[in-house]
Amino acid sequence: MKDSKIRKLRKMLAEAPNYEAWKEAALELDFLEGNVEWREDFVSDLYHYELIYERLDNLRFYHEKHDYHRLIRALREGLHHDLGNMANPALYTRSRVGTKHLIEEYITQVCESLNFLCDTPIRGFERPDKLKFFREILTSYGRPSLLLSGGATLGIFHLGVIKALWEKGLLPQVIAGSSVGAVIAGLLGVHTDDEIPAMLDPDAHYLDAWKWKGIYSALRGEGLMDQKQLQACLRANIGEYTFEEAFERTGRSINVSASPVQVHQKARLLCGYTSPYLLVWSGVLASAAVPGIYPPVILMKKDIHGNVVPYTTRLRFVDGSVVSDLPVERLRHLYDVNFTIVSQTNPHVVPFLSGRGEDEKLNLAKLPMHLLKAEIQFHGQGLFDFMRKRMRPELLRQVSGQLYTIMAQRYSGDVTIAPHYQFRHYRKMLSNPDPAFVRQMILEGERATWPKMAMIRSHAHIANTLERCIRRLRDRKTAASGDLRVVPATDTV
């Protein structure tokens, strides 16, 4: 009877229409499998529970005693991304809806303390002091990022990942994308929080990006598909914002990977830091210019008078996913990223990913397949490395170099979210999606994200709270000093 109920609940998980239904089934399944008791028992050799318990107890004590200066000091010196190894992936494989209650209580208390300090007037801790405090903590603590891979039309799956994270307040501020991932990143980066529900509406966008031109067009170097059609689609959905303007509008940092065609040039990460005046749609168009499918792109920017002019006439750019599908290292340098959420939809990558399902664990039955995948990747990388250095003619050498780069990249993150492809998915890869297909892919993206939510929350919730506090402080008008009700703070208990 119990086994039958477990099978029924697992089917409900796979077919859940929304997060509430999924969570209800997951909670019941956790209860039947004994995971509730595991969460309540904070003792474990998987993490330093004594340290986390002590920090939690101190934060609560300072709150109760209104000892806000000690609370400030405790947060400033005590916040660390992986305190007591609480980010250990093993802590998130047992329960479907969470981890140890001690970890969850600590994260909740930290966020409550941060919000309290942000929104409560405290003597000796004025608005400039608060801004400095939160910015320094965010710099030392780090922040999460969402990276969206290539995958042609199958990249609509990314919208489901975004929807699941946004609904739970876990959508990172830093978004990076390559190829179709750049399209989705650009779309998200120009929409404010209030506009996201409309952005996720399958009927709200002009999605006719594909228009076949034919083999002769490809042989002439103009690509199999009509780039003007894709450009019209991007401009209709993204608008005429520069990277700088998009950030000012939404507070989100868009990052787009693009690869120069010319030799002696490295892949670029286009963003508000590196190319603030570049038009977002132009960077996205370049990142989506898959060699053979679309021709290389001349990037466009706004000049000092707001006129649209070439970014550089000597360089042309193509698909960013070929060389830098997931620009993790660059994001770490630019934004202090310490945690990556990867939505991976590349059809040549997804079959090689392991551990994507919530119940998927390495076992002896699957070991031969894991070994086979590893061997194919290892020997394929070695073969194409040899060919790119030694082969002639030049065209074959360049193709081998691109294949080597594809196989040598890392395509996963700290959390990797990926679909389970079937034949019906591949049939839609290079076709304009209808609203029914968009709805289905969004739901598949949500379902793939829900099992990862607990781990994402543990990593991202504190950083997201810090970013929101900084935004509120930056936007808040300083009240007249006579109107402030100041809460006194003391260094003594």
XYZ file of C-alpha atoms in Angstrom:
493
model
C 0.000 0.000 0.000
C 2.788 2.415 0.944
C 4.763 1.670 -2.244
C 1.644 2.235 -4.334
C 1.071 5.617 -2.712
C 4.704 6.596 -3.243
C 4.428 5.750 -6.957
C 1.238 7.806 -7.187
C 2.874 10.787 -5.498
C 5.896 10.602 -7.776
C 3.586 10.695 -10.770
C 1.866 13.739 -9.255
C 5.263 15.426 -8.960
C 6.015 14.806 -12.622
C 2.615 16.126 -13.748
C 2.088 18.979 -11.266
C 0.471 22.024 -12.944
C 1.956 24.534 -10.471
C 4.412 24.816 -7.579
C 1.732 24.562 -4.881
C 0.525 21.196 -6.205
C 4.113 19.998 -6.618
C 5.057 21.045 -3.081
C 1.987 19.390 -1.553
C 2.891 16.072 -3.174
C 6.589 16.520 -2.301
C 5.789 17.158 1.385
C 3.651 14.037 1.601
C 6.313 11.995 -0.164
C 8.953 13.329 2.238
C 6.784 12.255 5.158
C 6.336 8.729 3.790
C 10.057 8.358 3.112
C 11.133 9.616 6.553
C 12.713 12.851 5.345
C 10.739 15.051 7.764
C 12.569 13.590 10.757
C 15.888 14.052 8.956
C 15.186 17.772 8.443
C 14.191 18.319 12.077
C 17.322 16.641 13.458
C 19.948 19.362 13.062
C 22.853 17.076 14.055
C 24.773 15.816 11.023
C 28.347 15.277 9.897
C 27.517 16.965 6.581
C 27.913 20.477 8.027
C 29.155 22.401 11.090
C 25.819 22.597 12.871
C 27.306 23.908 16.133
C 28.662 27.013 14.380
C 25.381 27.787 12.615
C 23.403 27.229 15.823
C 25.684 29.646 17.695
C 25.358 32.347 15.000
C 21.570 31.951 14.928
C 21.347 32.177 18.701
C 23.454 35.367 18.756
C 21.324 37.108 16.120
C 18.131 36.299 17.994
C 19.630 37.465 21.298
C 20.720 40.834 19.897
C 17.239 41.364 18.471
C 15.522 40.550 21.749
C 17.838 42.901 23.696
C 17.570 45.675 21.066
C 21.347 45.588 20.881
C 21.479 46.790 17.298
C 25.139 47.779 17.150
C 26.211 44.274 18.128
C 23.710 42.929 15.595
C 25.368 45.101 12.941
C 28.824 43.846 13.915
C 27.695 40.213 13.981
C 26.330 40.473 10.447
C 29.270 42.441 9.080
C 31.908 39.972 10.257
C 29.887 36.763 10.321
C 28.168 36.496 6.943
C 29.885 33.964 4.688
C 28.571 32.273 1.578
C 29.243 28.715 2.745
C 29.162 29.144 6.526
C 29.724 25.801 8.211
C 29.521 24.008 4.837
C 25.770 24.669 4.705
C 26.003 24.783 0.885
C 27.108 21.137 0.768
C 25.107 19.586 -2.135
C 24.603 16.430 -0.049
C 22.351 18.445 2.272
C 19.903 18.956 -0.601
C 19.552 15.415 -1.930
C 17.503 13.936 0.912
C 14.396 16.130 1.078
C 12.581 17.493 -1.967
C 11.360 20.712 -0.369
C 14.213 21.816 1.870
C 17.184 20.910 3.969
C 17.972 20.932 7.688
C 15.568 23.221 9.560
C 18.528 24.775 11.362
C 19.957 26.034 8.060
C 16.574 27.365 6.933
C 16.002 29.134 10.269
C 19.451 30.724 10.110
C 18.896 32.062 6.583
C 15.449 33.386 7.526
C 16.849 35.113 10.626
C 19.687 36.707 8.654
C 17.272 38.108 6.072
C 14.907 39.387 8.752
C 17.815 41.114 10.489
C 19.016 42.698 7.251
C 15.545 43.993 6.385
C 15.109 45.324 9.919
C 18.387 47.250 9.811
C 17.551 48.592 6.362
C 14.056 49.847 7.208
C 14.354 50.884 10.872
C 15.841 54.272 11.875
C 18.717 53.654 14.305
C 20.754 56.348 16.028
C 24.343 56.334 14.850
C 23.447 54.214 11.813
C 22.189 56.698 9.245
C 21.358 56.132 5.587
C 24.941 56.643 4.249
C 26.234 54.246 6.925
C 23.610 51.705 5.929
C 24.481 51.921 2.242
C 28.168 51.395 3.034
C 27.304 48.502 5.365
C 25.143 46.637 2.832
C 27.493 47.223 -0.080
C 30.485 45.937 1.841
C 28.620 42.821 2.940
C 27.435 42.137 -0.616
C 30.995 42.503 -1.924
C 32.368 40.045 0.623
C 29.395 37.679 0.510
C 28.984 37.587 -3.274
C 25.888 37.174 -5.375
C 24.164 34.539 -7.527
C 23.801 34.634 -11.291
C 21.497 32.946 -13.785
C 23.164 31.660 -16.962
C 21.032 30.746 -19.971
C 22.544 28.471 -22.615
C 21.976 28.135 -26.337
C 19.492 25.686 -27.790
C 17.558 27.394 -30.611
C 13.771 27.341 -30.113
C 14.158 24.861 -27.236
C 15.566 27.771 -25.221
C 11.974 28.832 -24.451
C 12.494 26.383 -21.564
C 14.468 29.259 -19.936
C 11.238 31.228 -19.500
C 9.900 28.491 -17.220
C 13.057 28.606 -15.104
C 12.745 32.392 -14.851
C 9.060 32.140 -13.917
C 9.710 29.620 -11.128
C 12.535 31.694 -9.635
C 10.746 35.037 -9.974
C 7.565 33.807 -8.270
C 9.589 32.817 -5.189
C 11.740 35.959 -5.114
C 14.880 34.038 -6.114
C 15.579 35.519 -9.552
C 19.188 36.810 -9.569
C 20.036 40.348 -10.589
C 22.899 39.138 -12.805
C 21.672 37.379 -15.961
C 23.958 36.002 -18.681
C 23.013 34.359 -21.951
C 24.435 32.920 -25.149
C 22.603 32.425 -28.449
C 18.919 31.889 -27.586
C 19.915 32.343 -23.944
C 21.014 35.861 -24.933
C 17.586 36.432 -26.488
C 15.853 35.489 -23.231
C 18.370 37.458 -21.141
C 17.788 40.532 -23.313
C 14.031 40.115 -23.031
C 14.214 39.798 -19.235
C 16.719 42.633 -18.902
C 14.391 45.286 -20.360
C 11.264 44.261 -18.394
C 10.638 45.572 -14.886
C 9.279 43.305 -12.147
C 5.784 44.650 -12.784
C 6.100 43.715 -16.468
C 7.385 40.164 -15.981
C 3.902 38.535 -15.843
C 3.137 40.006 -19.265
C 6.587 38.956 -20.505
C 5.802 35.346 -19.561
C 2.481 35.377 -21.418
C 2.851 33.078 -24.482
C 0.495 35.316 -26.476
C 2.276 38.576 -25.628
C 5.258 38.368 -27.982
C 6.046 38.345 -31.642
C 7.952 35.053 -31.899
C 8.383 34.594 -35.660
C 12.180 34.603 -35.636
C 12.813 31.889 -38.242
C 12.490 32.418 -42.002
C 14.091 29.926 -44.371
C 16.331 31.314 -47.153
C 17.764 28.103 -48.547
C 20.984 26.256 -49.337
C 22.163 28.677 -52.037
C 21.972 31.537 -49.544
C 24.119 29.540 -47.117
C 26.687 28.797 -49.843
C 26.942 32.539 -50.543
C 27.744 33.097 -46.848
C 24.362 34.687 -46.099
C 23.080 31.843 -43.919
C 20.245 29.348 -44.148
C 17.874 31.701 -42.341
C 16.851 35.320 -42.954
C 18.686 37.489 -40.406
C 16.397 40.464 -41.100
C 13.485 38.405 -39.802
C 15.355 37.615 -36.573
C 16.383 41.258 -36.180
C 12.772 42.432 -36.552
C 11.689 39.886 -33.926
C 14.374 41.021 -31.467
C 13.659 44.720 -31.893
C 9.934 44.157 -31.463
C 10.461 42.280 -28.174
C 13.529 43.998 -26.704
C 13.173 47.547 -27.983
C 15.897 50.118 -28.595
C 17.544 50.116 -25.170
C 21.286 50.175 -24.658
C 22.813 47.965 -21.974
C 23.162 51.007 -19.731
C 19.542 52.090 -20.294
C 18.250 48.585 -19.656
C 20.016 48.451 -16.284
C 18.692 51.869 -15.304
C 15.193 50.703 -16.179
C 15.133 47.321 -14.436
C 18.160 47.070 -12.117
C 19.137 43.820 -13.821
C 22.585 43.315 -15.329
C 22.329 41.697 -18.768
C 25.415 39.890 -20.059
C 25.621 38.543 -23.600
C 28.367 36.303 -25.024
C 29.538 36.968 -28.572
C 32.547 35.689 -30.517
C 34.560 37.788 -33.025
C 35.026 36.116 -36.394
C 38.528 37.471 -36.894
C 41.628 35.687 -35.657
C 43.587 37.061 -32.688
C 40.313 38.011 -31.010
C 38.743 36.438 -27.940
C 35.106 35.984 -26.991
C 33.470 39.105 -25.551
C 31.019 39.512 -22.713
C 28.779 42.414 -23.718
C 27.222 44.181 -20.740
C 26.717 47.514 -19.003
C 30.335 47.516 -17.787
C 32.087 46.560 -21.011
C 29.767 48.112 -23.636
C 27.229 50.438 -21.969
C 26.133 52.225 -25.169
C 25.700 49.066 -27.246
C 22.112 48.296 -28.253
C 20.871 45.185 -26.480
C 19.113 43.794 -29.554
C 22.343 44.175 -31.550
C 24.395 42.202 -29.025
C 21.717 39.539 -28.878
C 21.567 39.342 -32.682
C 25.324 38.693 -32.777
C 25.146 36.087 -30.021
C 22.392 34.268 -31.930
C 24.290 34.298 -35.240
C 25.035 30.572 -35.417
C 27.671 30.027 -38.161
C 26.009 28.636 -41.275
C 22.541 29.558 -40.005
C 23.106 33.333 -39.881
C 25.943 35.542 -41.202
C 28.284 37.464 -38.853
C 26.954 40.709 -37.345
C 28.279 44.266 -37.097
C 27.332 45.507 -33.633
C 25.366 48.749 -33.294
C 25.424 51.385 -30.555
C 23.994 54.800 -29.710
C 26.382 57.713 -30.124
C 26.499 60.791 -27.877
C 23.526 62.277 -29.772
C 21.442 59.100 -29.562
C 21.996 58.143 -33.193
C 22.420 54.454 -34.057
C 25.906 53.872 -35.483
C 28.267 50.881 -35.856
C 30.070 49.849 -32.672
C 33.101 48.943 -34.781
C 33.229 48.409 -38.523
C 36.304 46.194 -38.436
C 34.892 43.399 -36.309
C 32.001 41.070 -36.944
C 30.553 38.762 -34.298
C 28.839 35.374 -34.216
C 27.189 32.934 -31.807
C 28.604 33.248 -28.301
C 27.779 29.693 -27.233
C 30.405 28.263 -29.611
C 33.278 29.657 -27.523
C 31.699 30.813 -24.247
C 28.305 29.277 -23.578
C 28.640 29.932 -19.828
C 31.003 32.867 -19.068
C 31.357 32.006 -15.378
C 34.879 33.329 -14.784
C 34.127 36.694 -16.377
C 31.007 37.071 -14.231
C 33.037 36.364 -11.101
C 35.417 39.187 -11.926
C 32.711 41.701 -12.878
C 30.027 41.006 -10.270
C 31.569 38.977 -7.410
C 29.429 36.017 -8.478
C 29.816 33.105 -6.070
C 26.955 30.857 -7.169
C 25.734 29.924 -10.643
C 22.308 28.698 -11.659
C 22.542 27.247 -15.174
C 19.542 26.628 -17.393
C 21.037 24.275 -19.991
C 19.085 23.510 -23.191
C 21.817 22.817 -25.773
C 20.724 19.600 -27.511
C 24.336 18.429 -27.868
C 24.941 18.974 -24.132
C 21.785 17.849 -22.332
C 22.304 14.102 -23.025
C 25.717 14.309 -21.319
C 24.419 15.907 -18.138
C 23.896 13.708 -15.107
C 22.035 14.133 -11.879
C 19.291 16.367 -13.349
C 16.294 14.599 -11.945
C 15.175 14.995 -8.339
C 15.337 11.258 -7.712
C 18.329 10.560 -9.948
C 21.295 9.185 -8.029
C 24.399 7.484 -9.290
C 23.982 3.712 -9.110
C 25.744 0.690 -10.502
C 23.111 0.170 -13.204
C 23.854 3.614 -14.684
C 27.613 3.504 -14.171
C 28.432 2.083 -17.674
C 26.510 4.932 -19.338
C 28.285 7.558 -17.225
C 31.647 6.020 -18.126
C 30.737 5.896 -21.833
C 29.764 9.585 -21.848
C 33.007 10.525 -20.093
C 35.078 8.510 -22.571
C 33.353 10.085 -25.595
C 33.965 13.566 -24.248
C 37.602 12.878 -23.315
C 38.642 11.252 -26.604
C 36.576 13.653 -28.729
C 38.283 16.614 -27.095
C 41.702 15.088 -27.732
C 40.884 14.323 -31.388
C 39.656 17.819 -32.226
C 42.572 19.402 -30.363
C 44.960 17.441 -32.610
C 43.016 18.352 -35.760
C 42.810 22.080 -34.990
C 46.620 22.243 -34.625
C 47.725 19.959 -37.469
C 44.991 19.622 -40.110
C 44.757 21.243 -43.527
C 42.933 22.778 -45.359
C 42.213 25.866 -43.279
C 38.437 25.360 -43.270
C 38.780 21.917 -41.702
C 41.205 23.311 -39.125
C 38.760 26.062 -38.156
C 35.848 23.635 -37.891
C 37.966 21.345 -35.714
C 38.857 24.313 -33.520
C 35.188 25.150 -33.016
C 34.335 21.531 -32.174
C 37.236 21.388 -29.721
C 35.999 24.545 -28.017
C 32.502 23.106 -27.763
C 33.758 19.898 -26.149
C 36.278 21.631 -23.871
C 33.751 23.964 -22.238
C 32.020 23.366 -18.948
C 28.250 23.384 -19.448
C 27.011 23.066 -15.885
C 26.857 25.276 -12.795
C 26.469 24.969 -9.034
C 22.847 24.157 -9.842
C 22.046 22.919 -13.344
C 18.481 22.848 -14.626
C 17.845 20.964 -17.857
C 14.935 19.434 -19.781
C 14.365 15.791 -20.609
C 14.265 15.817 -24.394
C 12.034 13.630 -26.517
C 11.745 13.423 -30.289
C 8.935 16.007 -30.303
C 11.365 18.594 -28.911
C 13.928 18.161 -31.700
C 11.268 18.617 -34.389
C 10.649 22.149 -33.083
C 14.276 23.260 -32.847
C 14.389 25.478 -35.950
C 10.740 26.464 -36.221
C 8.655 29.369 -34.987
C 6.930 28.306 -31.747
C 3.160 28.442 -31.412
C 1.580 29.513 -28.077
C 0.799 25.902 -27.123
C 4.464 24.896 -27.481
C 5.565 27.984 -25.507
C 3.170 27.077 -22.671
C 4.445 23.504 -22.628
C 8.116 24.537 -22.544
C 7.478 27.084 -19.784
C 5.773 24.398 -17.698
C 8.660 21.990 -18.337
C 11.093 24.685 -17.206
C 9.091 25.248 -14.019
C 8.889 21.533 -13.230
C 12.638 21.139 -13.706
C 13.296 24.100 -11.377
C 11.013 23.206 -8.451
C 13.203 20.329 -7.137
C 16.213 22.700 -7.109
C 14.411 25.477 -5.231
C 15.646 24.572 -1.746
C 19.308 24.641 -2.734
C 18.872 27.842 -4.739
C 17.173 29.527 -1.805
C 19.998 28.592 0.576
C 22.543 30.070 -1.816
C 20.659 33.071 -3.155
C 18.210 34.367 -0.545
C 20.708 36.361 1.537
C 22.383 37.959 -1.509
C 19.018 38.850 -3.034
C 17.957 40.426 0.274
C 21.155 42.487 0.353
C 20.538 43.713 -3.199
C 16.948 44.695 -2.388
C 18.067 46.563 0.724
C 20.631 48.515 -1.313
C 17.975 49.340 -3.900
C 15.546 50.597 -1.255
C 18.190 52.714 0.430
C 19.370 54.166 -2.851
C 15.859 55.086 -3.937
C 14.616 56.328 -0.594
C 14.425 60.051 0.001
C 16.146 61.177 3.165
C 13.506 62.422 5.586
C 13.987 65.606 7.572
C 15.911 64.858 10.743
C 13.127 66.315 12.874
C 10.646 63.803 11.436
C 12.701 60.730 12.185
C 11.769 58.467 15.035
C 15.160 57.152 16.064
C 15.489 53.812 17.802
C 18.356 54.123 20.285
C 21.113 51.535 20.022
C 23.486 50.434 22.736
C 26.763 48.537 22.916
C 25.832 47.103 26.302
C 23.421 44.308 27.046
